[in-house]
Amino acid sequence: MRDFNPDSVAFAKGHFIAGAVIDEPGERLTVARPSDAADYAELPIASVETVDRAVKDATEAVKRSGWATRPPRERARAMQRWADLIEAKAEELGQLEALGSTRPIAQAVTGDVMGTAEGIRFFSEYADKLGGEVAATRTDHFGMIVSEPYGVVGAITPWNFPLSMASWKVGPALAAGNAIVLKPSELTPFSTVRLAQLAVEAGIPAGIFNVVQGTGAVTGDALSRHPGIAKLSFTGSTRTGIAIMKAAAESGIKPVTLELGGKSPQLVFADADLDKAANCIAGSLLANAGQACVAGSRLIVQRQVADALVAALKSRLARVAPGPTWKSSTGFAPIISELQARRIDTILARSREQGAELLLGGSRIEGHGGAFYQPTLLAGVTTENAAVREEIFGPVLTIQSFETEEEGFALADHPEYGLAAGVYTADLGRGLRAVRQLKAGTVWINRYSRTLDFILPTGGYKSSGIGKDLGRQAVEANLRHKTVLIDIGG
């Protein structure tokens, strides 16, 4: 990928409603670039009235376009044209994503944009696959379960992978025949608007994908409470997920899909391929500078190989290439904001006060303008240490050791989170026992990362979420079911 000038990137700076960019007067928010902390745009904050306008337009769009009632293959073809257009605009979308987020341009184009296109393509193929079923009943009855779209789905996406997370919400909602009103993070708002513009260019009716900008406290709350929203989907912190559930319940019962926080373990047994384990663990910590809900931020290693594994990790983590996201040579991302960097500082300080031993890193990487953080290793921690208990959302890995398999499984079990887990072992039986024992929505064996296998759903246990993104389950979550029983007796 080529370097680009961040000051030369043009983009729409408003909401996207009824197929047009809307920049209404009112309260505004300044948006800064993570790479150099420079303010580069102002963001309109959608009021309750603006959210209402977007939801009502989406409701009318479903009716006037026949999006839910047209032949499902027509929806599929429109979404496939959209995916093709996303790929054709890969460099443009990649620059826009890299400009305002933590995603380096090389990763944004080849990973995020291409993954977004492939995800839309995957979900399009479900448009005519989930219509319902005939039920087994008495011979003088005819029973059916009929699947129907909800109507208008509300979605709120996080800042760490803006395009990818938008596609996870929009793809299944549209394939099922719904319209969607989406609020991107106020920290990374603009690439989602371009994604919605491309949807209209591809032939998806205007109003089927609307975008409202703003803060969680104002816009997100209004969207969660709107009576015209029939179902909600959110990815973000557990704390915010709780607030969304509460708002949805207070304004009329509606289903929610929540992918929330994580504090995922990476469990390494003595018989594991340590070189492979070290590559996977380091890759997880360095990816997006640890700013991912599935980041494997707790290393739990069998004592006899702990020193060797830590040495291997130190070697790998020392080879980072920080830089601005618009440089093709950048391989290590900035922290999203100074506020988040200070939060990492605070948790590390508390952790060290509680007895954590700093083995590597522990401070900022200076000289790059934005908030960059050193990959950090903390040993000597207990289950009560702040760095073990709290989701840090930065490149920080805690290290705990164990003797027996049972002890390892016990340390892997987090009191609050259960999003993902990694297990490294050459023993197939042990790996399968781990799958049974670990309370996590995703378990990776001898690897730690997702692939483009969109058929595999993602979601958490405990306070890490409710329901699933990706897979058939994500499409089914955007459908409701009606029971039909017909008496055909003479």
JSON list of N, CA, C and O in Angstrom, two decimals, residues 355-372:
[
{"chain": "A", "resi": 355, "resn": "GLY", "atom": "N", "xyz": [1.70, -5.18, 43.48]},
{"chain": "A", "resi": 355, "resn": "GLY", "atom": "CA", "xyz": [2.74, -6.21, 43.47]},
{"chain": "A", "resi": 355, "resn": "GLY", "atom": "C", "xyz": [3.18, -6.70, 42.12]},
{"chain": "A", "resi": 355, "resn": "GLY", "atom": "O", "xyz": [4.06, -7.57, 42.04]},
{"chain": "A", "resi": 356, "resn": "ALA", "atom": "N", "xyz": [2.62, -6.20, 41.03]},
{"chain": "A", "resi": 356, "resn": "ALA", "atom": "CA", "xyz": [3.03, -6.66, 39.70]},
{"chain": "A", "resi": 356, "resn": "ALA", "atom": "C", "xyz": [4.47, -6.27, 39.41]},
{"chain": "A", "resi": 356, "resn": "ALA", "atom": "O", "xyz": [4.92, -5.16, 39.75]},
{"chain": "A", "resi": 357, "resn": "GLU", "atom": "N", "xyz": [5.18, -7.18, 38.76]},
{"chain": "A", "resi": 357, "resn": "GLU", "atom": "CA", "xyz": [6.57, -6.95, 38.39]},
{"chain": "A", "resi": 357, "resn": "GLU", "atom": "C", "xyz": [6.63, -6.62, 36.90]},
{"chain": "A", "resi": 357, "resn": "GLU", "atom": "O", "xyz": [6.17, -7.40, 36.06]},
{"chain": "A", "resi": 358, "resn": "LEU", "atom": "N", "xyz": [7.25, -5.49, 36.57]},
{"chain": "A", "resi": 358, "resn": "LEU", "atom": "CA", "xyz": [7.35, -5.06, 35.18]},
{"chain": "A", "resi": 358, "resn": "LEU", "atom": "C", "xyz": [8.52, -5.76, 34.51]},
{"chain": "A", "resi": 358, "resn": "LEU", "atom": "O", "xyz": [9.68, -5.54, 34.88]},
{"chain": "A", "resi": 359, "resn": "LEU", "atom": "N", "xyz": [8.23, -6.58, 33.50]},
{"chain": "A", "resi": 359, "resn": "LEU", "atom": "CA", "xyz": [9.28, -7.29, 32.77]},
{"chain": "A", "resi": 359, "resn": "LEU", "atom": "C", "xyz": [9.65, -6.60, 31.47]},
{"chain": "A", "resi": 359, "resn": "LEU", "atom": "O", "xyz": [10.76, -6.78, 30.97]},
{"chain": "A", "resi": 360, "resn": "LEU", "atom": "N", "xyz": [8.74, -5.84, 30.91]},
{"chain": "A", "resi": 360, "resn": "LEU", "atom": "CA", "xyz": [8.98, -5.20, 29.62]},
{"chain": "A", "resi": 360, "resn": "LEU", "atom": "C", "xyz": [8.00, -4.05, 29.47]},
{"chain": "A", "resi": 360, "resn": "LEU", "atom": "O", "xyz": [6.84, -4.15, 29.86]},
{"chain": "A", "resi": 361, "resn": "GLY", "atom": "N", "xyz": [8.48, -2.95, 28.88]},
{"chain": "A", "resi": 361, "resn": "GLY", "atom": "CA", "xyz": [7.60, -1.84, 28.53]},
{"chain": "A", "resi": 361, "resn": "GLY", "atom": "C", "xyz": [7.14, -1.05, 29.74]},
{"chain": "A", "resi": 361, "resn": "GLY", "atom": "O", "xyz": [7.92, -0.71, 30.63]},
{"chain": "A", "resi": 362, "resn": "GLY", "atom": "N", "xyz": [5.85, -0.73, 29.75]},
{"chain": "A", "resi": 362, "resn": "GLY", "atom": "CA", "xyz": [5.27, -0.02, 30.88]},
{"chain": "A", "resi": 362, "resn": "GLY", "atom": "C", "xyz": [5.15, 1.47, 30.72]},
{"chain": "A", "resi": 362, "resn": "GLY", "atom": "O", "xyz": [4.75, 2.17, 31.65]},
{"chain": "A", "resi": 363, "resn": "SER", "atom": "N", "xyz": [5.47, 2.01, 29.53]},
{"chain": "A", "resi": 363, "resn": "SER", "atom": "CA", "xyz": [5.38, 3.46, 29.36]},
{"chain": "A", "resi": 363, "resn": "SER", "atom": "C", "xyz": [5.11, 3.81, 27.90]},
{"chain": "A", "resi": 363, "resn": "SER", "atom": "O", "xyz": [5.02, 2.93, 27.04]},
{"chain": "A", "resi": 364, "resn": "ARG", "atom": "N", "xyz": [5.02, 5.10, 27.64]},
{"chain": "A", "resi": 364, "resn": "ARG", "atom": "CA", "xyz": [4.70, 5.57, 26.29]},
{"chain": "A", "resi": 364, "resn": "ARG", "atom": "C", "xyz": [5.89, 5.40, 25.34]},
{"chain": "A", "resi": 364, "resn": "ARG", "atom": "O", "xyz": [7.04, 5.36, 25.77]},
{"chain": "A", "resi": 365, "resn": "ILE", "atom": "N", "xyz": [5.59, 5.35, 24.07]},
{"chain": "A", "resi": 365, "resn": "ILE", "atom": "CA", "xyz": [6.59, 5.46, 23.01]},
{"chain": "A", "resi": 365, "resn": "ILE", "atom": "C", "xyz": [6.52, 6.91, 22.53]},
{"chain": "A", "resi": 365, "resn": "ILE", "atom": "O", "xyz": [5.52, 7.34, 21.96]},
{"chain": "A", "resi": 366, "resn": "GLU", "atom": "N", "xyz": [7.56, 7.66, 22.77]},
{"chain": "A", "resi": 366, "resn": "GLU", "atom": "CA", "xyz": [7.55, 9.09, 22.48]},
{"chain": "A", "resi": 366, "resn": "GLU", "atom": "C", "xyz": [8.04, 9.35, 21.05]},
{"chain": "A", "resi": 366, "resn": "GLU", "atom": "O", "xyz": [8.65, 8.51, 20.41]},
{"chain": "A", "resi": 367, "resn": "GLY", "atom": "N", "xyz": [7.76, 10.58, 20.59]},
{"chain": "A", "resi": 367, "resn": "GLY", "atom": "CA", "xyz": [8.32, 11.03, 19.33]},
{"chain": "A", "resi": 367, "resn": "GLY", "atom": "C", "xyz": [7.45, 10.82, 18.11]},
{"chain": "A", "resi": 367, "resn": "GLY", "atom": "O", "xyz": [7.92, 11.03, 16.98]},
{"chain": "A", "resi": 368, "resn": "HIS", "atom": "N", "xyz": [6.21, 10.40, 18.29]},
{"chain": "A", "resi": 368, "resn": "HIS", "atom": "CA", "xyz": [5.36, 10.14, 17.14]},
{"chain": "A", "resi": 368, "resn": "HIS", "atom": "C", "xyz": [4.12, 11.04, 17.08]},
{"chain": "A", "resi": 368, "resn": "HIS", "atom": "O", "xyz": [3.32, 10.90, 16.15]},
{"chain": "A", "resi": 369, "resn": "GLY", "atom": "N", "xyz": [3.94, 11.90, 18.06]},
{"chain": "A", "resi": 369, "resn": "GLY", "atom": "CA", "xyz": [2.80, 12.82, 18.03]},
{"chain": "A", "resi": 369, "resn": "GLY", "atom": "C", "xyz": [1.58, 12.30, 18.74]},
{"chain": "A", "resi": 369, "resn": "GLY", "atom": "O", "xyz": [1.03, 12.95, 19.63]},
{"chain": "A", "resi": 370, "resn": "GLY", "atom": "N", "xyz": [1.13, 11.11, 18.39]},
{"chain": "A", "resi": 370, "resn": "GLY", "atom": "CA", "xyz": [-0.03, 10.52, 19.04]},
{"chain": "A", "resi": 370, "resn": "GLY", "atom": "C", "xyz": [0.38, 9.76, 20.29]},
{"chain": "A", "resi": 370, "resn": "GLY", "atom": "O", "xyz": [1.54, 9.78, 20.73]},
{"chain": "A", "resi": 371, "resn": "ALA", "atom": "N", "xyz": [-0.59, 9.07, 20.87]},
{"chain": "A", "resi": 371, "resn": "ALA", "atom": "CA", "xyz": [-0.35, 8.29, 22.09]},
{"chain": "A", "resi": 371, "resn": "ALA", "atom": "C", "xyz": [-0.01, 6.85, 21.69]},
{"chain": "A", "resi": 371, "resn": "ALA", "atom": "O", "xyz": [-0.91, 6.07, 21.37]},
{"chain": "A", "resi": 372, "resn": "PHE", "atom": "N", "xyz": [1.26, 6.51, 21.69]},
{"chain": "A", "resi": 372, "resn": "PHE", "atom": "CA", "xyz": [1.71, 5.15, 21.40]},
{"chain": "A", "resi": 372, "resn": "PHE", "atom": "C", "xyz": [2.20, 4.52, 22.70]},
{"chain": "A", "resi": 372, "resn": "PHE", "atom": "O", "xyz": [2.81, 5.20, 23.53]}
]
